[in-house]
CSV table of C-alpha atoms in Angstrom, one decimal:
chain,number,residue,atom,x,y,z
Q,1,MET,CA,146.4,-88.5,-69.0
Q,2,LYS,CA,144.1,-87.9,-71.9
Q,3,SER,CA,145.8,-85.4,-74.0
Q,4,LEU,CA,148.9,-83.2,-74.4
Q,5,THR,CA,148.7,-80.4,-77.0
Q,6,GLN,CA,152.0,-79.6,-78.7
Q,7,ILE,CA,153.0,-76.9,-81.2
Q,8,ASN,CA,156.3,-77.1,-82.8
Q,9,ASN,CA,158.3,-73.9,-83.2
Q,10,THR,CA,161.7,-73.7,-84.9
Q,11,ASP,CA,162.4,-70.0,-84.6
Q,12,ASP,CA,164.9,-70.4,-81.9
Q,13,GLY,CA,167.4,-72.4,-83.9
Q,14,GLY,CA,165.5,-75.6,-84.3
Q,15,SER,CA,164.3,-76.3,-80.8
Q,16,THR,CA,161.0,-77.9,-80.4
Q,17,MET,CA,159.0,-76.1,-77.7
Q,18,ILE,CA,155.7,-76.9,-76.0
Q,19,LEU,CA,154.1,-73.5,-76.6
Q,20,LYS,CA,150.6,-74.3,-75.3
Q,21,SER,CA,150.1,-77.4,-73.3
Q,22,SER,CA,147.7,-78.9,-71.0
Q,23,ILE,CA,147.0,-82.2,-69.4
Q,24,HIS,CA,143.4,-83.4,-69.0
Q,25,THR,CA,143.2,-85.5,-65.8
Q,26,ASN,CA,140.4,-87.0,-63.8
Q,27,PHE,CA,140.6,-84.0,-61.5
Q,28,GLY,CA,140.8,-81.3,-64.0
Q,29,LYS,CA,143.0,-79.6,-66.6
Q,30,LEU,CA,146.4,-78.6,-65.8
Q,31,HIS,CA,148.1,-75.8,-67.8
Q,32,LEU,CA,151.8,-76.0,-68.1
Q,33,LYS,CA,154.6,-73.5,-68.9
Q,34,PRO,CA,156.6,-73.9,-72.1
Q,35,ILE,CA,159.5,-76.5,-71.9
Q,36,ASN,CA,162.3,-77.0,-74.4
Q,37,LEU,CA,161.6,-80.6,-75.5
Q,38,LYS,CA,165.1,-81.1,-77.1
Q,39,ARG,CA,166.8,-80.0,-73.9
Q,40,LEU,CA,164.5,-82.1,-71.7
Q,41,HIS,CA,165.2,-85.2,-74.0
Q,42,SER,CA,169.0,-84.6,-73.7
Q,43,LEU,CA,168.7,-84.5,-70.1
Q,44,GLN,CA,166.9,-87.7,-69.9
Q,45,SER,CA,169.3,-89.5,-72.3
Q,46,ARG,CA,172.4,-88.7,-70.2
Q,47,PRO,CA,174.0,-91.6,-68.4
Q,48,LYS,CA,173.1,-91.7,-64.6
Q,49,THR,CA,175.8,-91.5,-62.1
Q,50,SER,CA,176.1,-94.3,-59.6
Q,51,ALA,CA,176.0,-92.1,-56.5
Q,52,PRO,CA,172.6,-90.6,-55.6
Q,53,ARG,CA,172.6,-86.9,-55.5
Q,54,ALA,CA,170.3,-84.1,-54.2
Q,55,HIS,CA,168.4,-81.8,-56.5
Q,56,SER,CA,170.6,-78.9,-57.6
Q,57,HIS,CA,167.8,-76.5,-57.1
Q,58,HIS,CA,166.5,-75.1,-53.8
Q,59,HIS,CA,163.1,-76.5,-53.0
Q,60,THR,CA,161.0,-73.7,-51.7
Q,61,HIS,CA,157.4,-72.4,-52.0
Q,62,SER,CA,155.8,-69.2,-51.1
Q,63,PRO,CA,154.2,-68.9,-47.6
Q,64,GLU,CA,150.9,-68.2,-49.3
Q,65,HIS,CA,151.0,-71.4,-51.3
Q,66,LEU,CA,152.0,-73.5,-48.3
Q,67,LYS,CA,149.2,-71.9,-46.3
Q,68,ALA,CA,146.6,-72.5,-49.0
Q,69,VAL,CA,147.6,-76.2,-49.1
Q,70,GLN,CA,147.6,-76.6,-45.4
Q,71,ASN,CA,144.2,-75.0,-45.1
Q,72,ARG,CA,142.8,-77.3,-47.8
Q,73,LEU,CA,144.3,-80.3,-46.0
Q,74,ALA,CA,142.8,-79.2,-42.7
Q,75,ARG,CA,139.4,-78.9,-44.3
Q,76,ILE,CA,139.7,-82.4,-45.8
Q,77,ALA,CA,140.8,-83.8,-42.4
Q,78,GLY,CA,137.7,-82.2,-40.8
Q,79,HIS,CA,135.5,-83.7,-43.6
Q,80,VAL,CA,137.1,-87.2,-42.9
Q,81,LYS,CA,136.4,-86.8,-39.3
Q,82,ALA,CA,132.7,-86.0,-40.1
Q,83,VAL,CA,132.4,-89.0,-42.3
Q,84,GLN,CA,133.9,-91.3,-39.5
Q,85,ASN,CA,131.1,-89.9,-37.2
Q,86,MET,CA,128.5,-90.7,-39.9
Q,87,VAL,CA,129.8,-94.2,-40.0
Q,88,ALA,CA,129.7,-94.5,-36.3
Q,89,GLU,CA,126.1,-93.2,-36.3
Q,90,ASP,CA,125.3,-95.9,-38.9
Q,91,ARG,CA,124.0,-93.3,-41.4
Q,92,ASP,CA,122.7,-94.3,-44.8
Q,93,CYS,CA,125.4,-95.6,-47.1
Q,94,PRO,CA,124.5,-93.3,-50.0
Q,95,GLU,CA,125.0,-90.3,-47.6
Q,96,ILE,CA,128.4,-91.6,-46.7
Q,97,LEU,CA,129.4,-92.3,-50.3
Q,98,ILE,CA,128.4,-88.7,-51.4
Q,99,GLN,CA,130.6,-87.3,-48.7
Q,100,LEU,CA,133.6,-89.7,-49.6
Q,101,SER,CA,133.2,-88.5,-53.1
Q,102,ALA,CA,133.4,-84.9,-52.0
Q,103,ILE,CA,136.5,-85.8,-50.1
Q,104,LYS,CA,138.1,-87.5,-53.1
Q,105,SER,CA,137.4,-84.4,-55.2
Q,106,ALA,CA,139.0,-82.2,-52.5
Q,107,ILE,CA,142.1,-84.4,-52.4
Q,108,ASN,CA,142.3,-84.3,-56.2
Q,109,GLY,CA,142.2,-80.5,-56.0
Q,110,VAL,CA,145.1,-80.3,-53.6
Q,111,CYS,CA,147.1,-82.8,-55.8
Q,112,GLU,CA,146.4,-80.4,-58.7
Q,113,ILE,CA,147.6,-77.4,-56.8
Q,114,ILE,CA,150.8,-79.1,-55.7
Q,115,LEU,CA,151.6,-80.6,-59.0
Q,116,GLN,CA,151.1,-77.2,-60.8
Q,117,GLU,CA,153.3,-75.5,-58.3
Q,118,HIS,CA,155.9,-78.3,-58.7
Q,119,ILE,CA,155.9,-78.0,-62.4
Q,120,ASN,CA,155.9,-74.2,-62.6
Q,121,HIS,CA,158.7,-73.8,-60.1
Q,122,CYS,CA,160.7,-77.0,-59.2
Q,123,VAL,CA,160.8,-78.7,-62.6
Q,124,ILE,CA,161.5,-75.5,-64.5
Q,125,GLU,CA,164.5,-74.9,-62.2
Q,126,ALA,CA,165.5,-78.6,-62.5
Q,127,VAL,CA,165.6,-78.3,-66.3
Q,128,LYS,CA,167.7,-75.1,-66.2
Q,129,ALA,CA,170.1,-76.8,-63.8
Q,130,ASP,CA,170.2,-80.1,-65.9
Q,131,ASP,CA,168.8,-82.1,-62.9
Q,132,THR,CA,167.5,-85.3,-64.5
Q,133,GLU,CA,166.6,-86.8,-61.2
Q,134,ALA,CA,164.0,-84.2,-60.6
Q,135,ILE,CA,162.5,-84.8,-64.0
Q,136,ASN,CA,162.3,-88.5,-63.4
Q,137,GLU,CA,160.7,-88.0,-60.0
Q,138,LEU,CA,158.1,-85.9,-61.7
Q,139,SER,CA,157.3,-88.6,-64.2
Q,140,LYS,CA,157.1,-91.1,-61.3
Q,141,ALA,CA,154.8,-88.8,-59.3
Q,142,ILE,CA,152.4,-88.2,-62.3
Q,143,ARG,CA,152.2,-91.9,-62.9
Q,144,GLN,CA,151.3,-92.5,-59.3
Q,145,LEU,CA,148.8,-89.7,-59.2
Q,146,LEU,CA,146.9,-90.9,-62.3
Q,147,SER,CA,146.9,-94.6,-61.4
Q,148,LYS,CA,143.8,-95.8,-59.8
């Protein structure tokens, strides 16, 4: 994560909001919806219960979103199969590396789509429902996504 732009606003009773934010990653720039930072902080600082619990929001995505992700993954799978054939045919290493780079870029694109959808729908609902576990899961997922 390279940068997070934050603008403070106190016109809603002193709450600090992210009004315009973006995260620059190695696979592009993600634009995020506004989130009340004070509320988010209060959710994170609450004591955790000992029993695991399910998310309080219903985890659904539009059929269009799911189809778009499935189509991209199918194209990536086909691309991987083509690279497997290139290796079996003992093609030049630079050709294979170029194709692997394209696969990596395509995977990063799918990650961006899924992460953006998760932030814009699931995380927003989790914040509204005081679901700290979902917020912690997002942090963990972003760390894993950005690690090399």
